[in-house]
Tab-separated table of C-alpha atoms in Angstrom:
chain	number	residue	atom	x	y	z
A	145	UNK	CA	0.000	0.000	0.000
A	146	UNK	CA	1.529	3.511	-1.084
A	147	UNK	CA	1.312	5.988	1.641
A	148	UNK	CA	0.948	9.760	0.280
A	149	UNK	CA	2.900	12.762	1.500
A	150	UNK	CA	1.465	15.306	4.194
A	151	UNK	CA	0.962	18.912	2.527
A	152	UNK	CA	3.316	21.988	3.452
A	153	UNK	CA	0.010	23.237	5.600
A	154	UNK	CA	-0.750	20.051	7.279
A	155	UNK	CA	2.907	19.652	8.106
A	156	UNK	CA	3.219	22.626	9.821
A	157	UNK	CA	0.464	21.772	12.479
A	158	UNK	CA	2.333	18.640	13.138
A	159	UNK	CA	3.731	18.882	17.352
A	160	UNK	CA	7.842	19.904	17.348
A	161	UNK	CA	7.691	16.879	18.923
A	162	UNK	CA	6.818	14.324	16.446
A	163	UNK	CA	8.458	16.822	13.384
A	164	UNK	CA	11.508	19.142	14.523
A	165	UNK	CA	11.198	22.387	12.155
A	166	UNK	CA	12.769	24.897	14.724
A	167	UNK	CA	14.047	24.976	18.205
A	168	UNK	CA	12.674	27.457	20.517
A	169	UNK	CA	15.703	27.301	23.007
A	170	UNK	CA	16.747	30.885	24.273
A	171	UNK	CA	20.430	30.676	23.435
A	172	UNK	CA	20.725	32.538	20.433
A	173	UNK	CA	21.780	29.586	17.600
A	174	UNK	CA	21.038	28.328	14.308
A	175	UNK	CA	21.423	24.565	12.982
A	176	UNK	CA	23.428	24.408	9.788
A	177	UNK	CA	22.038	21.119	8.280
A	178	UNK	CA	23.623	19.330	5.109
A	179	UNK	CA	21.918	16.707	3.098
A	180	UNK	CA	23.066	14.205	0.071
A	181	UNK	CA	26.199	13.778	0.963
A	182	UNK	CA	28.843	12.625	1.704
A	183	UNK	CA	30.359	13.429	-1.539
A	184	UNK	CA	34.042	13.301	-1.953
A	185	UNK	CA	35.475	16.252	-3.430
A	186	UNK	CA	32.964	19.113	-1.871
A	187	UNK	CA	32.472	17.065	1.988
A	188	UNK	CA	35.951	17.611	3.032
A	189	UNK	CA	36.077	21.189	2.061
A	190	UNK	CA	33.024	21.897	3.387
A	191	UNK	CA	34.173	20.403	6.528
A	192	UNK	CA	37.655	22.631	6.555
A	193	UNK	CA	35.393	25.682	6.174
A	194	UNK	CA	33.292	25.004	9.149
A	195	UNK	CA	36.837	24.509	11.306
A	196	UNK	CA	37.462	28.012	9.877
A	197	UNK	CA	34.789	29.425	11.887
A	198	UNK	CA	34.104	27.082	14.385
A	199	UNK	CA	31.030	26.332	13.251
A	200	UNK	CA	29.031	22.864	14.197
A	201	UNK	CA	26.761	21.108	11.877
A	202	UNK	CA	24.476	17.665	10.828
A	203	UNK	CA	24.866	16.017	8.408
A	204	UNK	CA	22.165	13.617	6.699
A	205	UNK	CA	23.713	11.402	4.853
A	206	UNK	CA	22.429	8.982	1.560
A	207	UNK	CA	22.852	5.433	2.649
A	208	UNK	CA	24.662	4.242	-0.343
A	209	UNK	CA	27.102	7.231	-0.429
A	210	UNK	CA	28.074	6.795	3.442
A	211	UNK	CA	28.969	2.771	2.268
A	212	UNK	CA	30.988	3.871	-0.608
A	213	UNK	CA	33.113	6.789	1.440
A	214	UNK	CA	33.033	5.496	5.207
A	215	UNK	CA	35.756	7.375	6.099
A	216	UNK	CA	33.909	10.611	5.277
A	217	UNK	CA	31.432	9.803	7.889
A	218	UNK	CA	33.757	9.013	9.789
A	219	UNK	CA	35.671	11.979	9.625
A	220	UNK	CA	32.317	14.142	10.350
A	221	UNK	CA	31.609	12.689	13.414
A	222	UNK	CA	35.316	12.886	14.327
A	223	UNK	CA	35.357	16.963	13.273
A	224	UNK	CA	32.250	17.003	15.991
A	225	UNK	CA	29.373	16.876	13.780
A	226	UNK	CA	26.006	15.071	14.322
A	227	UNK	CA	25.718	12.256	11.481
A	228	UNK	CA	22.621	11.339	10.432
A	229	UNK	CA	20.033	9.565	8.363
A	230	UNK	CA	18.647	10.404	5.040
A	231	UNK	CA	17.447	7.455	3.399
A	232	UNK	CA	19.405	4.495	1.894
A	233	UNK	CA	18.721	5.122	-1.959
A	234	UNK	CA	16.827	8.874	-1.743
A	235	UNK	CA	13.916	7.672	-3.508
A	236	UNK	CA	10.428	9.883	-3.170
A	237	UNK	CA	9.145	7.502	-0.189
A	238	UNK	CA	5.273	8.880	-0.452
A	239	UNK	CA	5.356	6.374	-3.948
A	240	UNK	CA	7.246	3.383	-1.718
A	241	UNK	CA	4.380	0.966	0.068
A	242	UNK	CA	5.042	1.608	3.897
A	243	UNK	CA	7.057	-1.119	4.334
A	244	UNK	CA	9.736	-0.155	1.747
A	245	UNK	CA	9.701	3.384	3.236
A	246	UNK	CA	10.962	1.467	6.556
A	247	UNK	CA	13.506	-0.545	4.864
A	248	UNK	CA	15.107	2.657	3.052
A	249	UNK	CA	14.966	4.167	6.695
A	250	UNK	CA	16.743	1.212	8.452
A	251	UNK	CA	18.706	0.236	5.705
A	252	UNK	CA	20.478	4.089	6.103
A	253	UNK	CA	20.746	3.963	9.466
A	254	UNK	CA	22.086	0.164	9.683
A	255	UNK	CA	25.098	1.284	7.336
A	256	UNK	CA	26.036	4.552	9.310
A	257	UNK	CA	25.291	2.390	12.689
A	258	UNK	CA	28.139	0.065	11.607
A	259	UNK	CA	30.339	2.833	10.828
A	260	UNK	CA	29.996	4.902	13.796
A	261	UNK	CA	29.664	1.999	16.155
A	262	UNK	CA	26.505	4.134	17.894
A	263	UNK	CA	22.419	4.738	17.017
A	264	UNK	CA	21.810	7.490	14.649
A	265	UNK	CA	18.860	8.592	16.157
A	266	UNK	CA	17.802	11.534	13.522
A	267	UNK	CA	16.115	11.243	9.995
A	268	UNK	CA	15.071	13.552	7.734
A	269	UNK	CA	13.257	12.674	4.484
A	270	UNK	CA	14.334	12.955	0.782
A	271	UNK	CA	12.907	16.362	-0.627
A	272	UNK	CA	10.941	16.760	3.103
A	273	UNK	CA	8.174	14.231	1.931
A	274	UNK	CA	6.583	12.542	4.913
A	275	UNK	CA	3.838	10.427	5.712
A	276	UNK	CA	1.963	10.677	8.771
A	277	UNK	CA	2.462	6.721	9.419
A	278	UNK	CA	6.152	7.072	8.870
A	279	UNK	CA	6.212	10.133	11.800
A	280	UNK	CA	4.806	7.634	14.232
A	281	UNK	CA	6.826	4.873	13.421
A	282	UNK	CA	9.772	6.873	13.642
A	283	UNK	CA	8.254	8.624	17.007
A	284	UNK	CA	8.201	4.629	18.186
A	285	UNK	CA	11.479	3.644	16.364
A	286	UNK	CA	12.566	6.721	19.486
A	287	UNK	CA	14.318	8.690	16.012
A	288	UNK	CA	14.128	11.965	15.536
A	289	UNK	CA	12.342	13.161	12.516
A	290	UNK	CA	13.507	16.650	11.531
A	291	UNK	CA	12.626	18.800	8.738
A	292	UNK	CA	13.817	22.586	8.377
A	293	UNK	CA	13.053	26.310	8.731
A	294	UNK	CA	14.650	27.967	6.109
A	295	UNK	CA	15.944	26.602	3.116
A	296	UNK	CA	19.035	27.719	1.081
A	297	UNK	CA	17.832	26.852	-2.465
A	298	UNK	CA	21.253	25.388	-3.189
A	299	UNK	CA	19.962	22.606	-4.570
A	300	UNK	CA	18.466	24.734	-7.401
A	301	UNK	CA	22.566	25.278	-8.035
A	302	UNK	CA	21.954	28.676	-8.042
A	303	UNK	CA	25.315	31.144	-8.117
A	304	UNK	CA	26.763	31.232	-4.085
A	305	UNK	CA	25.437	35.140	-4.724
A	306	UNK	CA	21.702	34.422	-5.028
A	307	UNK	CA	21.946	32.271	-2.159
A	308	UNK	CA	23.445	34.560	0.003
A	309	UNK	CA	21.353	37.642	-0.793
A	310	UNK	CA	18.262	35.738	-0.429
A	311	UNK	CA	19.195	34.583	3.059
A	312	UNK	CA	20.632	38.301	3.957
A	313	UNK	CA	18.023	40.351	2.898
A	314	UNK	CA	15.459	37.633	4.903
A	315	UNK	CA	17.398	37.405	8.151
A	316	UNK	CA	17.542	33.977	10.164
A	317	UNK	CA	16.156	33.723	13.093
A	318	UNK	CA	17.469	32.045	17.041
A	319	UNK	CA	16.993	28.359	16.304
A	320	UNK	CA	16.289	28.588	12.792
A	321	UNK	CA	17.382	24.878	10.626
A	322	UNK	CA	18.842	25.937	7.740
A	323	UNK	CA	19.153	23.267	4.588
A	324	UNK	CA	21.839	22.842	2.867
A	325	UNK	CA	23.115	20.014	0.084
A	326	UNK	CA	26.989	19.504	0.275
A	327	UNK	CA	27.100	17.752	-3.149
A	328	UNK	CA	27.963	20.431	-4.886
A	329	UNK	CA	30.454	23.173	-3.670
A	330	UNK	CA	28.358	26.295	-3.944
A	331	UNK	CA	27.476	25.858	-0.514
A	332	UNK	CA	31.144	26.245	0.526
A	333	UNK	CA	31.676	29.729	-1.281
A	334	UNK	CA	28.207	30.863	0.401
A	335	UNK	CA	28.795	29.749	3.654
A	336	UNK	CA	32.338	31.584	3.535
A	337	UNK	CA	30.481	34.932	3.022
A	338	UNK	CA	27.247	33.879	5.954
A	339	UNK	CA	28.998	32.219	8.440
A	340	UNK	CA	31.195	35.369	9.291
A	341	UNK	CA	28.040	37.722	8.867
A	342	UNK	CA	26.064	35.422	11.139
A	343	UNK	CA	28.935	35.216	13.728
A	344	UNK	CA	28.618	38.933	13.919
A	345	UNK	CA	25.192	38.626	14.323
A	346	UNK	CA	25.567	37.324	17.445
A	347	UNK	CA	24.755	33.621	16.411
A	348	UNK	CA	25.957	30.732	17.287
A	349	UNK	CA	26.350	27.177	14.486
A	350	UNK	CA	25.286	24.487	16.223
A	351	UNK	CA	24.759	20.513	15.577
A	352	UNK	CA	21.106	19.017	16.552
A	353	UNK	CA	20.484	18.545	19.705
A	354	UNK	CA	20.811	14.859	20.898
């Protein structure tokens, strides 16, 4: 049985609880998130960038890709970044039956469990489709489903200027998650011009909560 995707209305009524979209702590930080990856040439750059600035992020990683390049994940946890799950094969899971949808969710997290030697306990769906059935599984599963606040458009592979003018001129907000894709570098040359700005800003770059 196919289970259909919950609309961008519906999903916003859904508890922070059962769907993460923004943290409402007081401390005044935003959650660099990075999906796709790891990819080979642009995941190790991205990851000397965020050194630069002492910046923490998560990264939701494609199943197959973190079993091709294990040391990559590897490396991101070591660097102090939360790995985590983003599907085995990134397929569009509202057009998988349920079950499939569960074995492309525990297939993922399987592969970066025996990397990491420890749970990965947060998921985040390819292109944000989720299913209400899927939410309480993973709510039951005790992983974290988590979606985003504000989205860079990098994915559109858009020049590193349009990205960082559109998320300038519409300022972040405290405990905004912020999407990003680090298989392809033009996240790199934006983040190099926002992470300083956001620094000033008073902001700090933080990995998901555990």
């Amino acid at each position: 049985m196919r289970v259909s995707g919950i609309s961008r209305v519906l999903r916003g009524l859904i508890p922070q609880s059962i769907l993460r979209r923004k943290y409402s702590s007081g401390e005044p930080a935003l959650y660099l998130t990075f999906d796709d990856g790891p990819h080979p040439d642009v995941t190790p750059r991205l990851l000397d960038l965020l050194d630069k600035y002492n910046a923490k992020a998560s990264f939701f990683l494609i199943g197959v890709n973190a079993k091709q390049y294990p040391e990559l994940v590897t490396e991101i946890a070591k660097r102090g970044h939360l790995v985590a799950n983003h599907s085995y094969q990134h397929l569009a899971l509202p057009k998988l039956s349920y079950e499939a949808q569960l074995a492309e969710i525990n297939q993922s997290g399987q592969v970066i469990e025996s990397i990491l030697r420890k749970p990965c306990i947060h998921f985040r769906a390819p292109r944000g489709q989720w299913s209400f059935r899927v939410l309480l599984s993973l709510r039951n599963m005790k992983v974290k489903a988590v979606h985003w606040s504000r989205d860079s458009m990098d994915y559109q592979k858009v020049e590193p200027a349009v990205i960082v003018k559109n998320l300038l001129d519409n300022p972040l907000t405290a405990g905004d998650i912020v999407l990003f894709h680090d298989d392809n570098d033009c996240c790199i040359t934006a983040l190099d011009q926002l992470l300083p700005v956001w620094q000033q800003q008073g902001f700090q770059l933080k990995s998901l909560e555990a």
